[in-house]
Amino acid sequence: MSQAPTLQSFIAGQWIGSEAAQGLTSALNGEVVYHTHAEQIDFEESLAFARRQGNQSLMAMDFQSRASCLRNLGKYLLEHKESLYEISHHSGATRADSWIDIEGGAGTLFAYASMGRRELPSGNVLHEGDAMQLGPKGKFYGSHILVPRNGVAVHINAFNFPIWGMLEKFAPNFLAGMPCIVKPGSATSYVTEAAVRLMQNSGLLPEGSLQLVIGRTGDLLDRLNGQDVVTFTGSASTAAKLRVTPNLINNSVPFNGEADSLNCAILAPDVTPDDAEFDLFVKEVAREMTVKAGQKCTAIRRTLVPENRVDAVAEKLSARLAKTTVGDPSVEGVRMGALASHTQQADVRDTVEQLLQTSERICGGNADFAPTGAGTENGAFFEPTLLLSRDPDAEGGAHDIEAFGPVSTVMGYRDVDHAVALAARGKGSLVSSLITNDPEVAGKVVPALAAWHGRVHILNEESSKESTGHGSPLPMLKHGGPGRAGGGEELGGIRAVKHYLQRTAVQGSPTMLTAVTREYVRGGAVNETEVHPFRRYFDDLKPGDSLLTHRRTVTEADIVNFGCLSGDHFYMHFDEIAAKDSQFGKRIAHGYFVLSAAAGLFVYPGEGPVLANYGLDTLRFVNPVGIGDTIRARLTCKRMIDQGKVSEKGEAQGVVAWDVEVTNQNDELVASYDILTLVLKRPQD
Ligand code: NAP
């Protein structure tokens, strides 16, 4: 019996598993380095714990505090990253590959932390406004709210990114306020286990918010209900099987799928071998083939080039691939590591054989291929392999078969329409790259590609220095693709958080909607007090606190003075004749004067808790203000966000958005906007 340790699942707050089951081998030398555990997991208990304890501890927090927690978790993981790099070594990953997994994973936590702080409210109700007036008298409104689903998110992940793959799903579901159960791909589950141990040891994880399954999911999917969510990343065939689990269908459990995808890169016809873009193209394809030994869901599997560039691309690309040293990443100079396991190695070998039925080999497959490093002859290495399909329109081949390794197939196209048609033959992909220096080509090709791709990356010399590359999903942009790519959307800013929230339409009076959304809805009851709202600390304010100002009659002198002060002498304000011919039929005041005059009406001039006005949203000049019109403003506390911010001077503060309505003597709205302020919290002694 091997001495290799047994991994443990983290279920219902306990680490369980001591009896060895499946041996997990090092990709570098084939030795068993860990075992999965043999003990059966009680999924009834696991789900009950998540629903009870996980839900309770997450609901004791809110969107803002969970965002802060994500940031702290990210920091903790970075502080302890070296232990993760060390363990990742067995997976055959180079330091650069593991950087994507480890630091990319922590980066995703940071990204969701800052998106959450910026875009989500305090509390656990997200108002998807604006509220719509439904009744003629303004007493019946409708709007949407999103609240955390009352269930558990089950994440089933592929083996290729054991940490990032977990964290890119955990970040949005945690921010939303749902507990999760993570099941990593077994082959590299030792890396995920190490990351979960770190997260647990950090003391930052609310109890029950994250459970880990090593090994199989047993009857877990059969026990889910309509409040739960399943996300899956892996092969299209497993996705197809799991998404039709009868219990998931019967209970309408959302299933977000990310499956294998036959991504492509297109070299546009405008690029010649002498252009910088030609080299960029070759570099990008080679990089996508070799990073993570090509085990990336976004890797370029199909290399589409104009027919007259096939030879030039094949030559340059194979020369570049030949220079890639493959072997044990701890050996100096090694650029590409191993596939994650021998099973993967056998799988890639098989799929290359299938691809060779419709293509020829340009490079790779050498009988004398020998990876660098001691013991690597038993490792799961695979030589970078470039294929050429002379009949790109043929059925099957690279449009249908995924070799999940360092393999790509070059295909020639006749014109851009043909290129777009070939790209679509992947039946839906996560990403495609278009390498062009011609904006007209980009303008024509990208919208056509978009129908079949989750992301389109346009590369030329101008963007190349800053480009994050073809293969890198970014937290703020959509990651997911149509059709074969699974039809899901794992990332994409706050939209990914919404997969774990229930959207509900709410109808009622503006006062009721204000109470539910915690966001003042116009027409709702306001609270006017003796104390000016700008003199109230953050803690003393609430949505609906309001001030109706005194009035001011706009004079010609106002317009002239404002014109001179600002330098804005637009005819509508100064040319009597032209203004008469305009749609307003008279000279009108500058909109920005109305804005400034309104500030003059509602601002409290003395020192107070309002620290800064840092912006203005949703500004509309609704009706003109002419000479002789009399305006006034209503300022109402609309939305309050407590991000836990403290100034450099140590003063705690919160964000307050104020609704401003400027009206004229006929009570008609002339200007409408939100102003954004920072407001001090009541000092604590
Ligand atoms: P896989 O064999 O489909 O496995 C994916 C996950 O599903 C693993 O955790 C696996 O567990 C689990 N699984 C398999 N059968 C299951 C079942 N009956 N019930 C519950 N769970 C089950 O894929 P893989 O070999 O891990 O990953 C490689 C594939 O994933 C490639 O095709 C790649 O293109 C794709 N991929 C796609 C994306 C994307 O974002 N679109 C990202 C990465 C990878 P075990 O490991 O224990 O079998």
Short mmCIF file of N, CA and C in Angstrom, two decimals, residues 310-430:
data_model
loop_
_atom_site.label_atom_id
_atom_site.label_comp_id
_atom_site.label_asym_id
_atom_site.label_seq_id
_atom_site.Cartn_x
_atom_site.Cartn_y
_atom_site.Cartn_z
N VAL A 310 -1.37 29.89 -45.68
CA VAL A 310 -1.28 28.62 -44.93
C VAL A 310 0.18 28.20 -44.73
N ASP A 311 0.95 28.23 -45.82
CA ASP A 311 2.33 27.74 -45.72
C ASP A 311 3.15 28.62 -44.79
N ALA A 312 2.98 29.94 -44.95
CA ALA A 312 3.79 30.87 -44.13
C ALA A 312 3.47 30.69 -42.66
N VAL A 313 2.18 30.54 -42.34
CA VAL A 313 1.79 30.38 -40.93
C VAL A 313 2.30 29.04 -40.41
N ALA A 314 2.11 27.99 -41.20
CA ALA A 314 2.54 26.65 -40.75
C ALA A 314 4.03 26.65 -40.45
N GLU A 315 4.78 27.28 -41.33
CA GLU A 315 6.24 27.28 -41.16
C GLU A 315 6.64 28.03 -39.88
N LYS A 316 6.09 29.23 -39.73
CA LYS A 316 6.50 30.05 -38.59
C LYS A 316 6.02 29.46 -37.26
N LEU A 317 4.82 28.92 -37.29
CA LEU A 317 4.24 28.37 -36.06
C LEU A 317 5.00 27.12 -35.64
N SER A 318 5.33 26.26 -36.62
CA SER A 318 6.05 25.04 -36.20
C SER A 318 7.45 25.39 -35.72
N ALA A 319 8.06 26.41 -36.32
CA ALA A 319 9.40 26.81 -35.86
C ALA A 319 9.31 27.29 -34.42
N ARG A 320 8.28 28.03 -34.11
CA ARG A 320 8.13 28.55 -32.75
C ARG A 320 7.85 27.41 -31.76
N LEU A 321 6.97 26.49 -32.15
CA LEU A 321 6.63 25.38 -31.25
C LEU A 321 7.85 24.49 -31.00
N ALA A 322 8.69 24.36 -32.03
CA ALA A 322 9.87 23.50 -31.88
C ALA A 322 10.80 24.04 -30.80
N LYS A 323 10.72 25.35 -30.56
CA LYS A 323 11.60 25.95 -29.55
C LYS A 323 11.05 25.81 -28.13
N THR A 324 9.85 25.28 -27.99
CA THR A 324 9.24 25.17 -26.65
C THR A 324 9.81 23.94 -25.93
N THR A 325 10.53 24.20 -24.85
CA THR A 325 11.09 23.07 -24.10
C THR A 325 10.01 22.48 -23.20
N VAL A 326 9.78 21.19 -23.37
CA VAL A 326 8.74 20.50 -22.61
C VAL A 326 9.41 19.63 -21.54
N GLY A 327 8.87 19.67 -20.33
CA GLY A 327 9.44 18.81 -19.29
C GLY A 327 9.01 19.22 -17.90
N ASP A 328 9.80 18.80 -16.94
CA ASP A 328 9.53 19.12 -15.53
C ASP A 328 9.73 20.62 -15.33
N PRO A 329 8.67 21.33 -14.94
CA PRO A 329 8.76 22.79 -14.85
C PRO A 329 9.81 23.28 -13.85
N SER A 330 10.28 22.40 -12.96
CA SER A 330 11.28 22.88 -12.01
C SER A 330 12.67 22.95 -12.66
N VAL A 331 12.79 22.40 -13.86
CA VAL A 331 14.08 22.46 -14.57
C VAL A 331 14.15 23.79 -15.33
N GLU A 332 15.27 24.46 -15.19
CA GLU A 332 15.51 25.75 -15.85
C GLU A 332 15.23 25.64 -17.35
N GLY A 333 14.53 26.60 -17.89
CA GLY A 333 14.33 26.65 -19.34
C GLY A 333 13.08 25.92 -19.82
N VAL A 334 12.43 25.13 -18.95
CA VAL A 334 11.22 24.42 -19.38
C VAL A 334 10.07 25.42 -19.51
N ARG A 335 9.40 25.37 -20.65
CA ARG A 335 8.31 26.32 -20.91
C ARG A 335 6.93 25.65 -20.87
N MET A 336 6.90 24.35 -21.09
CA MET A 336 5.60 23.66 -21.06
C MET A 336 5.70 22.40 -20.21
N GLY A 337 4.72 22.24 -19.33
CA GLY A 337 4.72 21.10 -18.43
C GLY A 337 3.94 19.93 -19.01
N ALA A 338 3.38 19.14 -18.10
CA ALA A 338 2.71 17.90 -18.52
C ALA A 338 1.19 18.09 -18.57
N LEU A 339 0.51 17.13 -19.21
CA LEU A 339 -0.94 17.04 -19.07
C LEU A 339 -1.22 16.59 -17.63
N ALA A 340 -2.46 16.77 -17.19
CA ALA A 340 -2.73 16.57 -15.76
C ALA A 340 -2.63 15.11 -15.32
N SER A 341 -2.79 14.16 -16.25
CA SER A 341 -2.77 12.76 -15.84
C SER A 341 -2.51 11.86 -17.06
N HIS A 342 -2.24 10.61 -16.78
CA HIS A 342 -2.05 9.68 -17.89
C HIS A 342 -3.34 9.43 -18.65
N THR A 343 -4.45 9.55 -17.95
CA THR A 343 -5.74 9.40 -18.64
C THR A 343 -5.86 10.50 -19.70
N GLN A 344 -5.48 11.71 -19.31
CA GLN A 344 -5.55 12.82 -20.25
C GLN A 344 -4.59 12.59 -21.41
N GLN A 345 -3.42 12.08 -21.08
CA GLN A 345 -2.42 11.84 -22.12
C GLN A 345 -2.97 10.85 -23.16
N ALA A 346 -3.58 9.78 -22.65
CA ALA A 346 -4.14 8.77 -23.55
C ALA A 346 -5.28 9.37 -24.36
N ASP A 347 -6.06 10.21 -23.71
CA ASP A 347 -7.21 10.85 -24.37
C ASP A 347 -6.73 11.76 -25.52
N VAL A 348 -5.69 12.56 -25.24
CA VAL A 348 -5.19 13.48 -26.28
C VAL A 348 -4.59 12.67 -27.43
N ARG A 349 -3.88 11.61 -27.08
CA ARG A 349 -3.29 10.75 -28.13
C ARG A 349 -4.40 10.20 -29.05
N ASP A 350 -5.47 9.73 -28.43
CA ASP A 350 -6.60 9.18 -29.21
C ASP A 350 -7.25 10.24 -30.09
N THR A 351 -7.48 11.41 -29.50
CA THR A 351 -8.19 12.44 -30.28
C THR A 351 -7.32 12.95 -31.43
N VAL A 352 -6.00 12.99 -31.23
CA VAL A 352 -5.12 13.40 -32.34
C VAL A 352 -5.23 12.37 -33.47
N GLU A 353 -5.27 11.10 -33.10
CA GLU A 353 -5.43 10.06 -34.14
C GLU A 353 -6.74 10.29 -34.91
N GLN A 354 -7.79 10.63 -34.20
CA GLN A 354 -9.07 10.89 -34.88
C GLN A 354 -8.95 12.11 -35.80
N LEU A 355 -8.27 13.15 -35.31
CA LEU A 355 -8.11 14.36 -36.12
C LEU A 355 -7.28 14.07 -37.38
N LEU A 356 -6.36 13.14 -37.26
CA LEU A 356 -5.48 12.83 -38.40
C LEU A 356 -6.24 12.14 -39.55
N GLN A 357 -7.47 11.72 -39.28
CA GLN A 357 -8.24 11.13 -40.38
C GLN A 357 -8.67 12.18 -41.38
N THR A 358 -8.70 13.45 -40.96
CA THR A 358 -9.08 14.51 -41.92
C THR A 358 -7.99 15.58 -42.02
N SER A 359 -6.83 15.31 -41.46
CA SER A 359 -5.77 16.32 -41.52
C SER A 359 -4.41 15.66 -41.57
N GLU A 360 -3.38 16.46 -41.76
CA GLU A 360 -2.02 15.92 -41.74
C GLU A 360 -1.23 16.61 -40.64
N ARG A 361 -0.16 15.96 -40.22
CA ARG A 361 0.62 16.51 -39.13
C ARG A 361 1.69 17.46 -39.68
N ILE A 362 1.77 18.64 -39.09
CA ILE A 362 2.85 19.55 -39.49
C ILE A 362 4.02 19.43 -38.51
N CYS A 363 3.69 19.36 -37.24
CA CYS A 363 4.75 19.11 -36.27
C CYS A 363 4.18 18.36 -35.08
N GLY A 364 5.09 17.74 -34.30
CA GLY A 364 4.67 16.92 -33.17
C GLY A 364 4.68 15.45 -33.57
N GLY A 365 4.46 14.60 -32.58
CA GLY A 365 4.38 13.17 -32.85
C GLY A 365 5.72 12.52 -33.13
N ASN A 366 6.82 13.18 -32.75
CA ASN A 366 8.14 12.58 -33.00
C ASN A 366 8.36 11.36 -32.10
N ALA A 367 8.89 10.30 -32.72
CA ALA A 367 9.12 9.06 -31.96
C ALA A 367 10.16 9.29 -30.87
N ASP A 368 11.09 10.23 -31.12
CA ASP A 368 12.17 10.44 -30.14
C ASP A 368 11.87 11.59 -29.17
N PHE A 369 10.60 11.99 -29.09
CA PHE A 369 10.25 13.07 -28.14
C PHE A 369 10.61 12.64 -26.72
N ALA A 370 11.42 13.47 -26.04
CA ALA A 370 11.84 13.13 -24.67
C ALA A 370 11.75 14.38 -23.81
N PRO A 371 10.80 14.41 -22.89
CA PRO A 371 10.69 15.59 -22.03
C PRO A 371 11.93 15.77 -21.15
N THR A 372 12.20 17.02 -20.79
CA THR A 372 13.37 17.33 -19.97
C THR A 372 13.09 17.03 -18.50
N GLY A 373 14.09 16.50 -17.80
CA GLY A 373 13.96 16.30 -16.35
C GLY A 373 13.96 14.84 -15.96
N ALA A 374 14.48 14.57 -14.77
CA ALA A 374 14.60 13.19 -14.31
C ALA A 374 13.22 12.57 -14.05
N GLY A 375 13.03 11.36 -14.47
CA GLY A 375 11.78 10.63 -14.19
C GLY A 375 10.63 11.00 -15.11
N THR A 376 10.87 11.93 -16.03
CA THR A 376 9.74 12.42 -16.84
C THR A 376 9.29 11.40 -17.89
N GLU A 377 10.10 10.36 -18.11
CA GLU A 377 9.68 9.35 -19.09
C GLU A 377 8.38 8.67 -18.64
N ASN A 378 8.10 8.73 -17.35
CA ASN A 378 6.83 8.15 -16.86
C ASN A 378 5.75 9.21 -16.67
N GLY A 379 6.04 10.43 -17.04
CA GLY A 379 5.08 11.51 -16.84
C GLY A 379 4.06 11.58 -17.96
N ALA A 380 3.10 12.50 -17.82
CA ALA A 380 2.00 12.62 -18.79
C ALA A 380 2.29 13.75 -19.78
N PHE A 381 3.46 13.70 -20.41
CA PHE A 381 3.84 14.78 -21.32
C PHE A 381 3.30 14.52 -22.73
N PHE A 382 3.16 15.63 -23.47
CA PHE A 382 2.68 15.49 -24.85
C PHE A 382 3.35 16.57 -25.68
N GLU A 383 3.86 16.18 -26.80
CA GLU A 383 4.58 17.15 -27.63
C GLU A 383 3.60 18.10 -28.32
N PRO A 384 3.90 19.41 -28.37
CA PRO A 384 3.01 20.32 -29.11
C PRO A 384 2.82 19.81 -30.53
N THR A 385 1.57 19.78 -30.94
CA THR A 385 1.23 19.12 -32.21
C THR A 385 0.38 20.06 -33.08
N LEU A 386 0.92 20.34 -34.27
CA LEU A 386 0.19 21.21 -35.18
C LEU A 386 -0.28 20.38 -36.37
N LEU A 387 -1.56 20.49 -36.67
CA LEU A 387 -2.12 19.72 -37.78
C LEU A 387 -2.58 20.69 -38.87
N LEU A 388 -2.73 20.17 -40.08
CA LEU A 388 -3.23 20.99 -41.20
C LEU A 388 -4.37 20.25 -41.87
N SER A 389 -5.51 20.95 -41.98
CA SER A 389 -6.64 20.35 -42.68
C SER A 389 -6.72 21.00 -44.05
N ARG A 390 -6.57 20.18 -45.11
CA ARG A 390 -6.60 20.73 -46.48
C ARG A 390 -8.04 20.89 -46.96
N ASP A 391 -8.98 20.30 -46.24
CA ASP A 391 -10.39 20.43 -46.65
C ASP A 391 -11.20 20.92 -45.44
N PRO A 392 -11.11 22.23 -45.16
CA PRO A 392 -11.74 22.73 -43.93
C PRO A 392 -13.25 22.60 -43.91
N ASP A 393 -13.86 22.40 -45.10
CA ASP A 393 -15.33 22.26 -45.13
C ASP A 393 -15.78 20.84 -44.83
N ALA A 394 -14.83 19.93 -44.74
CA ALA A 394 -15.20 18.52 -44.52
C ALA A 394 -15.89 18.35 -43.18
N GLU A 395 -16.74 17.34 -43.13
CA GLU A 395 -17.42 17.02 -41.86
C GLU A 395 -16.41 16.50 -40.85
N GLY A 396 -16.71 16.66 -39.58
CA GLY A 396 -15.85 16.09 -38.53
C GLY A 396 -14.58 16.90 -38.36
N GLY A 397 -13.53 16.21 -37.97
CA GLY A 397 -12.24 16.88 -37.79
C GLY A 397 -12.30 17.91 -36.68
N ALA A 398 -11.48 18.95 -36.87
CA ALA A 398 -11.28 19.93 -35.78
C ALA A 398 -12.54 20.73 -35.45
N HIS A 399 -13.54 20.73 -36.33
CA HIS A 399 -14.80 21.41 -36.00
C HIS A 399 -15.62 20.62 -34.98
N ASP A 400 -15.24 19.36 -34.80
CA ASP A 400 -16.05 18.50 -33.91
C ASP A 400 -15.26 17.84 -32.79
N ILE A 401 -13.96 17.66 -33.01
CA ILE A 401 -13.18 16.86 -32.04
C ILE A 401 -12.26 17.77 -31.25
N GLU A 402 -12.35 17.65 -29.93
CA GLU A 402 -11.47 18.44 -29.07
C GLU A 402 -10.34 17.58 -28.54
N ALA A 403 -9.12 17.97 -28.85
CA ALA A 403 -7.97 17.34 -28.19
C ALA A 403 -7.60 18.30 -27.06
N PHE A 404 -7.84 17.88 -25.83
CA PHE A 404 -7.65 18.79 -24.69
C PHE A 404 -6.18 18.77 -24.27
N GLY A 405 -5.35 19.33 -25.16
CA GLY A 405 -3.91 19.34 -24.95
C GLY A 405 -3.28 20.32 -25.92
N PRO A 406 -1.95 20.25 -26.11
CA PRO A 406 -1.25 21.24 -26.94
C PRO A 406 -1.41 20.95 -28.44
N VAL A 407 -2.62 21.06 -28.92
CA VAL A 407 -2.94 20.64 -30.29
C VAL A 407 -3.80 21.71 -30.97
N SER A 408 -3.43 22.07 -32.20
CA SER A 408 -4.28 22.98 -32.97
C SER A 408 -4.22 22.57 -34.43
N THR A 409 -5.29 22.91 -35.16
CA THR A 409 -5.36 22.55 -36.58
C THR A 409 -5.45 23.81 -37.43
N VAL A 410 -4.53 23.93 -38.40
CA VAL A 410 -4.54 25.07 -39.31
C VAL A 410 -5.51 24.78 -40.45
N MET A 411 -6.29 25.80 -40.82
CA MET A 411 -7.21 25.64 -41.95
C MET A 411 -7.17 26.90 -42.80
N GLY A 412 -7.23 26.74 -44.11
CA GLY A 412 -7.23 27.90 -45.00
C GLY A 412 -8.65 28.30 -45.33
N TYR A 413 -8.89 29.60 -45.41
CA TYR A 413 -10.23 30.06 -45.83
C TYR A 413 -10.11 30.93 -47.08
N ARG A 414 -11.23 31.02 -47.83
CA ARG A 414 -11.23 31.75 -49.10
C ARG A 414 -11.38 33.25 -48.90
N ASP A 415 -12.36 33.65 -48.09
CA ASP A 415 -12.61 35.07 -47.84
C ASP A 415 -13.20 35.20 -46.43
N VAL A 416 -13.47 36.43 -45.98
CA VAL A 416 -13.88 36.55 -44.57
C VAL A 416 -15.23 35.87 -44.30
N ASP A 417 -16.09 35.85 -45.30
CA ASP A 417 -17.38 35.17 -45.07
C ASP A 417 -17.15 33.68 -44.81
N HIS A 418 -16.20 33.13 -45.58
CA HIS A 418 -15.87 31.72 -45.39
C HIS A 418 -15.25 31.52 -43.99
N ALA A 419 -14.41 32.48 -43.58
CA ALA A 419 -13.78 32.37 -42.25
C ALA A 419 -14.84 32.37 -41.16
N VAL A 420 -15.82 33.27 -41.30
CA VAL A 420 -16.89 33.35 -40.29
C VAL A 420 -17.70 32.05 -40.29
N ALA A 421 -17.96 31.52 -41.49
CA ALA A 421 -18.73 30.27 -41.58
C ALA A 421 -17.96 29.13 -40.93
N LEU A 422 -16.64 29.09 -41.15
CA LEU A 422 -15.83 28.03 -40.53
C LEU A 422 -15.81 28.19 -39.01
N ALA A 423 -15.71 29.44 -38.54
CA ALA A 423 -15.70 29.67 -37.08
C ALA A 423 -16.99 29.12 -36.47
N ALA A 424 -18.10 29.33 -37.17
CA ALA A 424 -19.40 28.87 -36.66
C ALA A 424 -19.52 27.35 -36.66
N ARG A 425 -18.67 26.69 -37.43
CA ARG A 425 -18.72 25.22 -37.47
C ARG A 425 -18.33 24.60 -36.13
N GLY A 426 -17.76 25.40 -35.24
CA GLY A 426 -17.47 24.91 -33.88
C GLY A 426 -18.74 24.75 -33.06
N LYS A 427 -19.87 25.22 -33.62
CA LYS A 427 -21.21 25.09 -33.00
C LYS A 427 -21.34 25.82 -31.67
N GLY A 428 -20.56 26.87 -31.54
CA GLY A 428 -20.63 27.68 -30.31
C GLY A 428 -19.36 27.53 -29.51
N SER A 429 -18.66 28.66 -29.30
CA SER A 429 -17.37 28.60 -28.60
C SER A 429 -17.30 29.68 -27.53
N LEU A 430 -16.33 29.49 -26.64
CA LEU A 430 -16.14 30.48 -25.57
C LEU A 430 -15.55 31.76 -26.12
#
